[in-house]
């Protein structure tokens, strides 16, 4: 493993363009259309990047409000008031007016690009290149969402007549949406639910993830300026203190949550009216790669490394276990180990860096625990620098001879450990997928079209995307992204997200002369925002 000399930087050696005037104290929050001054307790933010100051290290980078029940309820009341049972300014707006607000938001958001990218690097340790990608992908996602809504609206801007009934069918908002994204994509994955929920006319309570909170601070003003009062409200703090009262109030209509199934289950159970709550969930995954005996080993190794170790393996879509045909296992392991050893470990701003510091304080202990458990039951650490660590940096570890008795076989490691299992019969990886609690994606690597076709037909009813000679991934964002079993609920993509945050609703009238006259008059004189044949170009 290549490491930068002196892995963690001296304060004076941080490249100027990546530095920030730390600490950043966020003493404001957005609720009921106002950016409000916070006077209560604060949560301290520690970066995964430790900075040398003389003989010691410092990683304190800022603070944000630690809210309680009262502030959470205030945010919720503001969101309820803004929705006003569907009569509020925002849900009652025309689609075109809402699109204009989103466009204004994008302009203001882009002004904060540089700062948000730097905060992504400092708060979660994401490389500069990937942080830029996260910001730009999010902007593209918002722009594509606007285009998709325009096309949805055009399709709904006509009357249907069936069995003597005239109707106009559109999609309407659901109410108040509680949005929570994950720490690995704190901007992108939060916005892939928040923006479609918003643009469909819902009002929002938004809680940033555990890590990646400060990076939303520069966007508060954009939310305030682009949207009417109370449409977007932010809450910060411990889930138990602020989310429990929100859910128990029964006023949350949609829970959009990307994180662990344990937390999702707790939140869902707290809602007193389960049938009124719609859940859009992105949860755990343990995506396997199945490597067939005839695969191009060099290409497969390359793709498996990207799949398993991009952003240190902290992707829900990461390849989290590799099943390799025993006929090629030795060559595969040797090449995998050689390539993993070439990866560069360093700070997020280092050129061509592959492995960066991990944001979770106890992560290294957890990963070592998984490795020890596996080793005690016969697994071997294959690469020479595997599992070496310094502060928050952990060099990727390849574990071979993994079997079903080991924790790593079942648990989602969400970090730089690659468990490898060799198989004799193809039923072994297939049974793994069938018996797994998760069902997001799988990858097949090989050349034989017959065998690949057979595997596709088996796997496609177990997971929601089968990748051929390609790593697992969410994108492109216009493809459906979902999972079976404990991996997800609801489907996201640019167009699907507009559907999950809305409901089909219609105006219908018997085709009588009087009804035709009423409909004609409403449409001609532009009397309704819903019953209209206007469309956006
Ligand atoms: O953490 C899960 C993300 O949705 C994965 O997205 O496949 O584009 O990295 P990605």
Short mmCIF file of C-alpha atoms and ligand atoms in Angstrom, two decimals:
data_model
loop_
_atom_site.label_atom_id
_atom_site.label_comp_id
_atom_site.label_asym_id
_atom_site.label_seq_id
_atom_site.Cartn_x
_atom_site.Cartn_y
_atom_site.Cartn_z
CA UNK A 1 0.00 0.00 0.00
CA UNK A 2 1.35 3.37 -1.00
CA UNK A 3 0.99 5.91 1.75
CA UNK A 4 1.76 9.60 1.67
CA UNK A 5 4.74 10.37 3.88
CA UNK A 6 3.46 11.59 7.19
CA UNK A 7 -0.08 10.50 6.48
CA UNK A 8 -1.82 13.26 8.42
CA UNK A 9 -0.87 16.85 7.57
CA UNK A 10 0.72 19.63 9.49
CA UNK A 11 -1.56 22.68 9.76
CA UNK A 12 0.86 24.68 7.58
CA UNK A 13 1.05 22.00 4.91
CA UNK A 14 -2.62 21.86 4.00
CA UNK A 15 -2.91 23.17 0.43
CA UNK A 16 -4.42 26.65 0.58
CA UNK A 17 -7.31 25.87 -1.80
CA UNK A 18 -8.58 23.08 0.47
CA UNK A 19 -8.27 24.84 3.79
CA UNK A 20 -11.13 26.49 5.65
CA UNK A 21 -11.23 28.92 8.56
CA UNK A 22 -12.10 26.28 11.19
CA UNK A 23 -13.94 26.03 13.47
CA UNK A 24 -17.18 26.68 11.61
CA UNK A 25 -19.88 27.37 14.16
CA UNK A 26 -23.34 26.89 12.78
CA UNK A 27 -25.53 28.84 15.16
CA UNK A 28 -28.47 29.09 12.79
CA UNK A 29 -31.27 26.89 11.55
CA UNK A 30 -34.15 27.34 9.15
CA UNK A 31 -37.72 27.06 10.39
CA UNK A 32 -40.98 28.67 9.35
CA UNK A 33 -39.28 30.77 6.69
CA UNK A 34 -36.73 32.38 9.00
CA UNK A 35 -33.06 31.71 9.58
CA UNK A 36 -33.13 31.61 13.36
CA UNK A 37 -30.36 32.12 15.87
CA UNK A 38 -29.69 29.05 18.02
CA UNK A 39 -29.12 29.76 21.71
CA UNK A 40 -29.04 26.22 23.12
CA UNK A 41 -26.48 23.45 23.28
CA UNK A 42 -24.17 22.56 20.39
CA UNK A 43 -22.87 19.32 18.96
CA UNK A 44 -19.15 19.37 18.23
CA UNK A 45 -18.02 18.16 14.82
CA UNK A 46 -14.76 16.21 14.48
CA UNK A 47 -13.17 15.59 11.13
CA UNK A 48 -11.71 12.23 10.10
CA UNK A 49 -8.70 14.35 9.08
CA UNK A 50 -6.35 14.84 12.02
CA UNK A 51 -4.18 17.95 11.72
CA UNK A 52 -0.81 18.17 13.39
CA UNK A 53 -0.38 21.20 15.61
CA UNK A 54 3.03 21.05 17.23
CA UNK A 55 3.21 17.78 19.14
CA UNK A 56 -0.50 17.04 19.12
CA UNK A 57 -3.34 16.54 16.66
CA UNK A 58 -6.54 18.51 16.28
CA UNK A 59 -9.61 17.45 14.33
CA UNK A 60 -12.27 19.75 15.78
CA UNK A 61 -13.85 21.59 12.86
CA UNK A 62 -17.04 23.10 14.13
CA UNK A 63 -20.40 22.80 15.86
CA UNK A 64 -24.08 22.72 15.04
CA UNK A 65 -27.29 23.14 17.07
CA UNK A 66 -28.31 20.26 19.29
CA UNK A 67 -32.05 20.67 19.17
CA UNK A 68 -34.72 19.15 21.35
CA UNK A 69 -38.39 18.24 21.16
CA UNK A 70 -39.64 21.82 21.26
CA UNK A 71 -37.69 22.90 18.17
CA UNK A 72 -38.60 19.71 16.31
CA UNK A 73 -42.30 20.32 16.95
CA UNK A 74 -41.88 23.93 15.89
CA UNK A 75 -40.39 22.78 12.57
CA UNK A 76 -43.18 20.28 12.10
CA UNK A 77 -45.90 22.83 12.83
CA UNK A 78 -44.28 25.14 10.28
CA UNK A 79 -44.28 22.38 7.64
CA UNK A 80 -47.92 21.50 8.45
CA UNK A 81 -48.94 25.17 8.24
CA UNK A 82 -47.14 25.56 4.90
CA UNK A 83 -48.95 22.50 3.55
CA UNK A 84 -52.24 23.60 5.15
CA UNK A 85 -54.04 20.40 4.18
CA UNK A 86 -53.08 20.97 0.56
CA UNK A 87 -54.38 24.55 0.51
CA UNK A 88 -51.01 26.16 1.29
CA UNK A 89 -49.26 28.44 -1.18
CA UNK A 90 -46.72 25.74 -2.13
CA UNK A 91 -48.96 22.70 -2.76
CA UNK A 92 -51.51 24.92 -4.51
CA UNK A 93 -48.94 26.48 -6.88
CA UNK A 94 -48.85 25.53 -10.53
CA UNK A 95 -46.11 23.11 -11.53
CA UNK A 96 -44.47 25.90 -13.50
CA UNK A 97 -44.31 28.16 -10.44
CA UNK A 98 -42.75 25.38 -8.37
CA UNK A 99 -40.21 24.72 -11.11
CA UNK A 100 -39.25 28.39 -11.06
CA UNK A 101 -38.54 28.18 -7.32
CA UNK A 102 -36.37 25.08 -7.82
CA UNK A 103 -34.46 26.86 -10.61
CA UNK A 104 -33.79 29.79 -8.29
CA UNK A 105 -32.57 27.32 -5.67
CA UNK A 106 -30.13 25.74 -8.14
CA UNK A 107 -28.63 29.13 -9.01
CA UNK A 108 -28.11 29.92 -5.31
CA UNK A 109 -26.83 26.40 -4.56
CA UNK A 110 -24.20 26.63 -7.29
CA UNK A 111 -22.83 29.79 -5.70
CA UNK A 112 -21.88 27.62 -2.69
CA UNK A 113 -20.20 24.87 -4.74
CA UNK A 114 -16.63 25.42 -3.56
CA UNK A 115 -17.51 25.61 0.12
CA UNK A 116 -19.83 22.58 0.06
CA UNK A 117 -17.15 20.50 -1.69
CA UNK A 118 -14.52 21.46 0.88
CA UNK A 119 -16.89 20.60 3.72
CA UNK A 120 -17.62 17.21 2.13
CA UNK A 121 -13.88 16.53 2.17
CA UNK A 122 -13.41 17.64 5.76
CA UNK A 123 -16.55 16.16 7.27
CA UNK A 124 -16.59 12.70 5.68
CA UNK A 125 -13.10 12.38 4.18
CA UNK A 126 -14.33 12.05 0.59
CA UNK A 127 -11.66 12.73 -2.04
CA UNK A 128 -11.71 16.07 -3.86
CA UNK A 129 -12.63 14.40 -7.14
CA UNK A 130 -15.50 12.42 -5.60
CA UNK A 131 -16.70 15.44 -3.63
CA UNK A 132 -16.84 17.47 -6.84
CA UNK A 133 -18.67 14.59 -8.49
CA UNK A 134 -21.19 14.44 -5.63
CA UNK A 135 -21.99 18.14 -5.92
CA UNK A 136 -22.22 18.20 -9.72
CA UNK A 137 -24.22 14.96 -9.89
CA UNK A 138 -26.70 16.52 -7.45
CA UNK A 139 -27.09 19.65 -9.57
CA UNK A 140 -27.62 17.48 -12.65
CA UNK A 141 -30.14 15.42 -10.72
CA UNK A 142 -32.14 18.54 -9.84
CA UNK A 143 -32.09 19.83 -13.42
CA UNK A 144 -33.10 16.41 -14.77
CA UNK A 145 -35.89 16.23 -12.19
CA UNK A 146 -37.28 19.51 -13.55
CA UNK A 147 -37.23 18.15 -17.10
CA UNK A 148 -38.86 14.91 -15.98
CA UNK A 149 -41.62 16.80 -14.16
CA UNK A 150 -42.26 18.93 -17.24
CA UNK A 151 -42.77 15.81 -19.28
CA UNK A 152 -44.99 14.23 -16.58
CA UNK A 153 -47.03 17.42 -16.47
CA UNK A 154 -47.37 17.51 -20.26
CA UNK A 155 -48.73 13.95 -20.21
CA UNK A 156 -51.27 14.95 -17.56
CA UNK A 157 -52.39 18.10 -19.35
CA UNK A 158 -55.13 16.41 -21.30
CA UNK A 159 -58.57 15.09 -20.59
CA UNK A 160 -59.38 11.39 -20.84
CA UNK A 161 -62.81 10.12 -21.76
CA UNK A 162 -63.75 6.56 -20.92
CA UNK A 163 -67.11 4.82 -20.56
CA UNK A 164 -68.95 8.14 -20.65
CA UNK A 165 -66.79 9.77 -18.00
CA UNK A 166 -64.50 12.76 -18.63
CA UNK A 167 -61.47 12.91 -16.35
CA UNK A 168 -58.26 14.71 -15.74
CA UNK A 169 -55.68 12.66 -13.92
CA UNK A 170 -52.67 14.24 -12.25
CA UNK A 171 -50.28 13.62 -9.44
CA UNK A 172 -50.81 15.48 -6.17
CA UNK A 173 -48.55 15.90 -3.11
CA UNK A 174 -48.81 13.72 0.00
CA UNK A 175 -48.17 16.24 2.79
CA UNK A 176 -45.26 16.62 5.20
CA UNK A 177 -42.13 14.67 4.32
CA UNK A 178 -39.37 13.89 6.83
CA UNK A 179 -36.14 13.57 4.80
CA UNK A 180 -32.97 11.94 6.06
CA UNK A 181 -29.99 10.96 3.92
CA UNK A 182 -26.90 8.86 4.75
CA UNK A 183 -23.44 10.08 5.73
CA UNK A 184 -21.68 8.55 2.71
CA UNK A 185 -23.61 10.74 0.24
CA UNK A 186 -24.82 13.43 2.64
CA UNK A 187 -25.65 15.89 -0.12
CA UNK A 188 -26.59 13.71 -3.08
CA UNK A 189 -28.69 11.03 -1.45
CA UNK A 190 -30.49 13.55 0.76
CA UNK A 191 -31.37 15.63 -2.28
CA UNK A 192 -32.49 12.64 -4.34
CA UNK A 193 -35.48 12.43 -2.00
CA UNK A 194 -35.77 16.04 -0.80
CA UNK A 195 -35.92 17.65 -4.26
CA UNK A 196 -38.55 15.35 -5.84
CA UNK A 197 -40.61 15.52 -2.63
CA UNK A 198 -40.40 19.30 -2.74
CA UNK A 199 -41.12 19.79 -6.42
CA UNK A 200 -44.25 17.63 -6.17
CA UNK A 201 -45.69 20.13 -3.67
CA UNK A 202 -44.90 18.48 -0.33
CA UNK A 203 -43.40 20.42 2.57
CA UNK A 204 -40.21 19.23 4.21
CA UNK A 205 -38.54 18.64 7.54
CA UNK A 206 -34.95 17.83 6.82
CA UNK A 207 -32.44 16.28 9.21
CA UNK A 208 -28.87 15.97 7.91
CA UNK A 209 -27.03 12.68 8.55
CA UNK A 210 -24.66 11.86 11.44
CA UNK A 211 -21.67 13.14 9.47
CA UNK A 212 -21.99 15.76 6.76
CA UNK A 213 -24.07 18.32 8.63
CA UNK A 214 -22.04 21.52 8.26
CA UNK A 215 -21.97 21.18 4.47
CA UNK A 216 -25.70 21.93 4.42
CA UNK A 217 -25.18 25.16 6.39
CA UNK A 218 -24.21 27.27 3.32
CA UNK A 219 -27.46 26.15 1.64
CA UNK A 220 -29.86 27.38 4.33
CA UNK A 221 -30.08 30.83 2.75
CA UNK A 222 -30.79 29.30 -0.66
CA UNK A 223 -33.69 27.29 0.81
CA UNK A 224 -35.02 30.37 2.58
CA UNK A 225 -34.84 32.57 -0.50
CA UNK A 226 -36.11 30.10 -3.07
CA UNK A 227 -39.16 28.66 -1.31
CA UNK A 228 -42.18 30.08 0.51
CA UNK A 229 -42.23 30.24 4.30
CA UNK A 230 -42.26 26.89 6.11
CA UNK A 231 -41.78 24.77 2.98
CA UNK A 232 -38.28 23.64 4.04
CA UNK A 233 -37.37 23.36 7.74
CA UNK A 234 -34.18 21.94 9.23
CA UNK A 235 -33.69 20.00 12.46
CA UNK A 236 -30.44 18.80 14.04
CA UNK A 237 -29.61 16.57 16.96
CA UNK A 238 -30.14 13.13 18.41
CA UNK A 239 -32.72 11.00 16.60
CA UNK A 240 -34.32 9.89 19.82
CA UNK A 241 -34.89 13.46 21.00
CA UNK A 242 -36.10 15.04 17.78
CA UNK A 243 -37.42 12.25 15.58
CA UNK A 244 -39.50 10.41 18.20
CA UNK A 245 -41.81 13.39 18.85
CA UNK A 246 -42.12 14.02 15.11
CA UNK A 247 -43.15 10.45 14.37
CA UNK A 248 -45.35 10.13 17.47
CA UNK A 249 -47.29 13.23 16.45
CA UNK A 250 -48.76 11.27 13.53
CA UNK A 251 -48.35 14.36 11.33
CA UNK A 252 -45.55 12.99 9.17
CA UNK A 253 -47.04 11.70 5.92
CA UNK A 254 -43.86 10.39 4.31
CA UNK A 255 -40.65 9.06 5.82
CA UNK A 256 -37.82 9.30 3.29
CA UNK A 257 -34.90 7.62 5.01
CA UNK A 258 -31.62 6.22 3.79
CA UNK A 259 -29.75 4.39 6.53
CA UNK A 260 -30.10 1.28 8.68
CA UNK A 261 -33.20 -0.92 8.78
CA UNK A 262 -32.99 -0.88 12.59
CA UNK A 263 -33.54 2.89 12.71
CA UNK A 264 -36.18 2.77 9.95
CA UNK A 265 -38.15 0.13 11.89
CA UNK A 266 -38.04 2.15 15.12
CA UNK A 267 -39.25 5.29 13.35
CA UNK A 268 -42.03 3.54 11.48
CA UNK A 269 -43.35 1.89 14.64
CA UNK A 270 -43.52 5.24 16.42
CA UNK A 271 -46.14 6.57 14.00
CA UNK A 272 -49.63 6.10 15.49
CA UNK A 273 -51.38 5.79 12.11
CA UNK A 274 -49.25 3.33 10.11
CA UNK A 275 -51.51 3.41 7.04
CA UNK A 276 -51.14 7.16 6.70
CA UNK A 277 -47.36 6.89 6.66
CA UNK A 278 -45.63 6.13 3.39
CA UNK A 279 -42.03 4.95 3.72
CA UNK A 280 -39.37 5.41 1.06
CA UNK A 281 -36.35 3.56 2.38
CA UNK A 282 -32.80 2.81 1.22
CA UNK A 283 -31.31 0.31 3.68
CA UNK A 284 -28.45 -2.19 4.01
CA UNK A 285 -27.04 -4.31 1.23
CA UNK A 286 -24.44 -7.05 0.88
CA UNK A 287 -23.98 -7.14 -2.89
CA UNK A 288 -21.98 -10.16 -4.08
CA UNK A 289 -19.74 -10.54 -7.11
CA UNK A 290 -19.84 -13.97 -8.73
CA UNK A 291 -16.61 -14.57 -10.61
CA UNK A 292 -16.83 -17.40 -13.16
CA UNK A 293 -13.87 -19.59 -14.17
CA UNK A 294 -13.61 -18.13 -17.72
CA UNK A 295 -13.54 -14.47 -16.71
CA UNK A 296 -10.89 -11.99 -17.82
CA UNK A 297 -9.11 -11.96 -14.48
CA UNK A 298 -7.26 -8.65 -14.93
CA UNK A 299 -10.41 -6.77 -15.89
CA UNK A 300 -12.43 -8.46 -13.16
CA UNK A 301 -9.89 -7.61 -10.48
CA UNK A 302 -9.92 -3.98 -11.61
CA UNK A 303 -13.73 -3.79 -11.52
CA UNK A 304 -13.98 -5.64 -8.19
CA UNK A 305 -11.53 -3.20 -6.60
CA UNK A 306 -13.53 -0.20 -7.79
CA UNK A 307 -16.73 -1.94 -6.71
CA UNK A 308 -15.44 -2.88 -3.27
CA UNK A 309 -13.22 0.06 -2.39
CA UNK A 310 -14.52 3.29 -3.98
CA UNK A 311 -14.94 5.77 -1.14
CA UNK A 312 -13.33 3.15 1.13
CA UNK A 313 -16.17 0.69 0.56
CA UNK A 314 -18.63 3.12 2.15
CA UNK A 315 -21.32 2.77 -0.52
CA UNK A 316 -24.56 0.90 -0.08
CA UNK A 317 -23.97 -0.48 -3.57
CA UNK A 318 -20.38 -1.61 -2.89
CA UNK A 319 -19.37 -5.18 -3.68
CA UNK A 320 -19.27 -6.58 -0.15
CA UNK A 321 -18.37 -10.22 -0.80
CA UNK A 322 -16.63 -11.93 -3.74
CA UNK A 323 -17.41 -15.52 -4.75
CA UNK A 324 -14.66 -16.87 -7.00
CA UNK A 325 -14.59 -20.20 -8.85
CA UNK A 326 -12.03 -22.41 -7.08
CA UNK A 327 -10.37 -23.17 -10.45
CA UNK A 328 -9.05 -19.60 -10.67
CA UNK A 329 -8.90 -18.63 -7.00
CA UNK A 330 -5.10 -18.60 -6.63
CA UNK A 331 -4.44 -16.42 -9.67
CA UNK A 332 -7.36 -14.18 -8.76
CA UNK A 333 -6.13 -13.65 -5.17
CA UNK A 334 -2.59 -12.97 -6.27
CA UNK A 335 -3.67 -10.32 -8.77
CA UNK A 336 -6.22 -8.83 -6.38
CA UNK A 337 -3.60 -8.53 -3.66
CA UNK A 338 -1.03 -6.96 -6.01
CA UNK A 339 -3.50 -4.36 -7.23
CA UNK A 340 -4.86 -3.54 -3.77
CA UNK A 341 -1.29 -3.00 -2.55
CA UNK A 342 -0.83 -0.35 -5.26
CA UNK A 343 -3.72 1.78 -3.99
CA UNK A 344 -2.78 5.13 -2.60
CA UNK A 345 -3.79 6.02 0.91
CA UNK A 346 -3.83 9.69 1.84
CA UNK A 347 -5.78 12.87 2.44
CA UNK A 348 -8.84 13.79 0.33
CA UNK A 349 -6.90 16.47 -1.52
CA UNK A 350 -3.95 14.23 -2.50
CA UNK A 351 -3.80 13.65 -6.25
CA UNK A 352 -5.03 10.18 -7.32
CA UNK A 353 -5.79 9.16 -3.74
CA UNK A 354 -7.83 5.94 -3.40
CA UNK A 355 -8.20 5.40 0.32
CA UNK A 356 -9.00 8.25 2.70
CA UNK A 357 -9.77 8.66 6.43
CA UNK A 358 -12.97 7.08 7.77
CA UNK A 359 -15.48 9.34 9.51
CA UNK A 360 -16.93 6.87 12.06
CA UNK A 361 -14.95 7.03 15.31
CA UNK A 362 -15.24 3.32 16.18
CA UNK A 363 -15.02 2.00 12.61
CA UNK A 364 -11.50 0.64 12.74
CA UNK A 365 -12.25 -1.26 15.91
CA UNK A 366 -15.35 -2.71 14.23
CA UNK A 367 -13.45 -3.75 11.09
CA UNK A 368 -10.68 -5.33 13.15
CA UNK A 369 -13.35 -7.20 15.09
CA UNK A 370 -14.74 -8.64 11.85
CA UNK A 371 -11.26 -9.64 10.73
CA UNK A 372 -10.33 -11.28 14.05
CA UNK A 373 -13.60 -13.19 14.12
CA UNK A 374 -12.93 -14.49 10.60
CA UNK A 375 -9.28 -15.33 11.35
CA UNK A 376 -10.26 -17.29 14.45
CA UNK A 377 -12.40 -19.46 12.18
CA UNK A 378 -9.79 -20.08 9.53
CA UNK A 379 -9.79 -16.99 7.28
CA UNK A 380 -6.48 -15.56 6.08
CA UNK A 381 -5.44 -11.99 5.55
CA UNK A 382 -4.01 -12.06 2.02
CA UNK A 383 -2.36 -8.70 1.33
CA UNK A 384 0.76 -7.65 3.28
CA UNK A 385 -0.49 -4.21 4.38
CA UNK A 386 -4.09 -5.28 4.94
CA UNK A 387 -5.73 -3.92 8.10
CA UNK A 388 -2.82 -1.66 9.04
CA UNK A 389 -4.18 1.52 10.51
CA UNK A 390 -3.19 4.94 11.65
CA UNK A 391 -5.76 7.09 13.44
CA UNK A 392 -8.77 7.13 11.05
CA UNK A 393 -7.00 5.52 8.07
CA UNK A 394 -7.34 1.79 7.44
CA UNK A 395 -5.55 0.01 4.63
CA UNK A 396 -7.84 -2.32 2.70
CA UNK A 397 -7.79 -5.92 3.84
CA UNK A 398 -8.48 -8.97 1.65
CA UNK A 399 -9.81 -11.85 3.71
CA UNK A 400 -9.77 -15.27 2.08
CA UNK A 401 -11.33 -18.57 3.02
CA UNK A 402 -14.41 -16.83 4.30
CA UNK A 403 -17.39 -19.02 5.17
CA UNK A 404 -20.89 -18.80 6.58
CA UNK A 405 -19.80 -19.14 10.21
CA UNK A 406 -18.02 -15.79 10.08
CA UNK A 407 -19.66 -12.43 10.80
CA UNK A 408 -18.11 -10.87 7.68
CA UNK A 409 -20.06 -13.37 5.55
CA UNK A 410 -23.35 -11.82 6.73
CA UNK A 411 -22.68 -8.32 8.10
CA UNK A 412 -22.47 -5.26 5.89
CA UNK A 413 -18.92 -4.09 6.62
CA UNK A 414 -19.37 -0.68 4.93
CA UNK A 415 -15.61 -0.22 4.90
CA UNK A 416 -12.38 -1.37 3.19
CA UNK A 417 -12.50 -5.12 3.84
CA UNK A 418 -12.93 -7.53 0.91
CA UNK A 419 -14.11 -11.01 1.93
CA UNK A 420 -13.44 -13.69 -0.67
CA UNK A 421 -15.12 -17.10 -0.80
CA UNK A 422 -14.08 -19.79 -3.28
CA UNK A 423 -16.83 -22.01 -4.66
CA UNK A 424 -16.95 -25.41 -6.31
CA UNK A 425 -20.58 -25.33 -7.40
CA UNK A 426 -22.43 -22.26 -8.71
CA UNK A 427 -25.21 -23.15 -6.26
CA UNK A 428 -23.02 -21.85 -3.43
CA UNK A 429 -23.15 -18.14 -4.44
CA UNK A 430 -26.75 -18.54 -5.61
CA UNK A 431 -27.80 -19.94 -2.22
CA UNK A 432 -25.95 -17.07 -0.56
CA UNK A 433 -28.12 -14.60 -2.45
CA UNK A 434 -31.30 -16.57 -1.76
CA UNK A 435 -30.61 -16.91 1.96
CA UNK A 436 -29.35 -13.34 2.44
CA UNK A 437 -31.50 -10.80 4.29
CA UNK A 438 -30.62 -8.34 1.56
CA UNK A 439 -31.52 -8.07 -2.10
CA UNK A 440 -30.13 -4.95 -3.71
CA UNK A 441 -27.78 -5.93 -6.59
CA UNK A 442 -25.28 -8.55 -7.75
CA UNK A 443 -22.44 -8.64 -10.28
CA UNK A 444 -21.51 -11.54 -12.55
CA UNK A 445 -18.06 -11.72 -14.15
CA UNK A 446 -17.44 -14.15 -17.01
CA UNK A 447 -17.57 -14.76 -20.76
CA UNK A 448 -19.95 -17.66 -21.39
CA UNK A 449 -23.24 -16.17 -22.59
CA UNK A 450 -25.20 -19.36 -21.78
CA UNK A 451 -24.03 -19.48 -18.21
CA UNK A 452 -24.46 -15.73 -17.73
CA UNK A 453 -28.01 -15.90 -19.11
CA UNK A 454 -28.91 -18.68 -16.71
CA UNK A 455 -27.51 -16.74 -13.77
CA UNK A 456 -29.30 -13.55 -14.81
CA UNK A 457 -32.62 -15.40 -14.87
CA UNK A 458 -32.07 -16.76 -11.36
CA UNK A 459 -30.63 -13.61 -9.80
CA UNK A 460 -33.04 -11.09 -11.28
CA UNK A 461 -35.83 -12.41 -9.04
CA UNK A 462 -33.62 -12.15 -5.97
CA UNK A 463 -32.08 -8.70 -6.41
CA UNK A 464 -33.08 -5.53 -8.27
CA UNK A 465 -30.14 -5.12 -10.63
CA UNK A 466 -27.80 -7.71 -12.11
CA UNK A 467 -24.57 -6.21 -13.42
CA UNK A 468 -22.61 -8.08 -16.07
CA UNK A 469 -18.84 -7.62 -15.98
CA UNK A 470 -19.52 -4.38 -14.14
CA UNK A 471 -19.49 -3.34 -10.51
CA UNK A 472 -22.78 -2.67 -8.68
CA UNK A 473 -23.85 0.97 -8.69
CA UNK A 474 -26.82 3.27 -8.42
CA UNK A 475 -26.31 5.34 -11.56
CA UNK A 476 -27.15 6.47 -14.13
CA UNK A 477 -29.75 8.33 -12.08
CA UNK A 478 -32.51 7.75 -14.62
CA UNK A 479 -32.28 3.98 -13.98
CA UNK A 480 -34.48 2.53 -11.21
CA UNK A 481 -32.70 2.15 -7.89
CA UNK A 482 -34.27 -0.13 -5.31
CA UNK A 483 -33.88 -3.44 -3.49
CA UNK A 484 -35.77 -6.46 -2.23
CA UNK A 485 -36.07 -7.90 1.31
CA UNK A 486 -34.34 -5.69 3.93
CA UNK A 487 -32.56 -3.52 1.34
CA UNK A 488 -35.18 -0.98 0.31
CA UNK A 489 -38.77 0.10 0.09
CA UNK A 490 -39.92 2.13 -2.92
CA UNK A 491 -38.05 2.82 -6.14
CA UNK A 492 -35.95 5.89 -6.80
CA UNK A 493 -34.79 7.34 -10.11
CA UNK A 494 -35.29 10.77 -11.58
CA UNK A 495 -38.76 9.86 -12.86
CA UNK A 496 -39.71 7.24 -10.21
CA UNK A 497 -39.01 9.64 -7.34
CA UNK A 498 -41.63 12.05 -8.66
CA UNK A 499 -44.11 9.20 -8.45
CA UNK A 500 -43.23 7.96 -4.97
CA UNK A 501 -43.64 11.43 -3.47
CA UNK A 502 -47.08 11.97 -4.98
CA UNK A 503 -50.37 10.22 -5.49
CA UNK A 504 -52.54 9.89 -8.56
CA UNK A 505 -55.71 11.87 -8.15
CA UNK A 506 -58.40 12.90 -10.62
CA UNK A 507 -61.39 15.04 -11.39
CA UNK A 508 -64.16 13.02 -13.05
CA UNK A 509 -67.56 13.96 -14.44
CA UNK A 510 -70.26 12.15 -16.39
CA UNK A 511 -70.20 13.33 -19.98
CA UNK A 512 -73.41 15.40 -19.74
CA UNK A 513 -73.93 18.73 -21.51
CA UNK A 514 -73.90 20.68 -18.24
CA UNK A 515 -70.67 18.99 -17.10
CA UNK A 516 -69.03 19.65 -20.45
CA UNK A 517 -69.99 23.35 -20.15
CA UNK A 518 -68.59 23.55 -16.61
CA UNK A 519 -65.32 21.88 -17.64
CA UNK A 520 -65.03 24.10 -20.72
CA UNK A 521 -65.56 27.23 -18.65
CA UNK A 522 -63.05 26.23 -15.96
CA UNK A 523 -60.41 25.44 -18.56
CA UNK A 524 -61.09 28.41 -20.84
CA UNK A 525 -61.09 30.93 -18.05
CA UNK A 526 -58.16 29.32 -16.25
CA UNK A 527 -60.16 28.91 -13.05
CA UNK A 528 -58.30 25.89 -11.64
CA UNK A 529 -54.66 24.93 -11.19
CA UNK A 530 -55.58 21.23 -11.35
CA UNK A 531 -58.26 21.12 -14.04
CA UNK A 532 -56.31 22.76 -16.82
CA UNK A 533 -54.95 21.78 -20.19
CA UNK A 534 -52.10 24.31 -20.06
CA UNK A 535 -48.73 22.70 -20.38
CA UNK A 536 -45.17 23.76 -19.79
CA UNK A 537 -42.85 23.98 -22.75
O1 LIG B 1 -24.63 4.42 -0.88
C1 LIG B 1 -25.31 4.09 -1.85
C2 LIG B 1 -25.36 4.94 -3.06
O2 LIG B 1 -26.65 5.09 -3.54
C3 LIG B 1 -24.52 4.38 -4.11
O3 LIG B 1 -24.48 5.19 -5.19
O4 LIG B 1 -23.52 3.47 -6.69
O5 LIG B 1 -23.57 5.86 -7.34
O6 LIG B 1 -22.05 5.08 -5.53
P1 LIG B 1 -23.31 4.87 -6.26
#
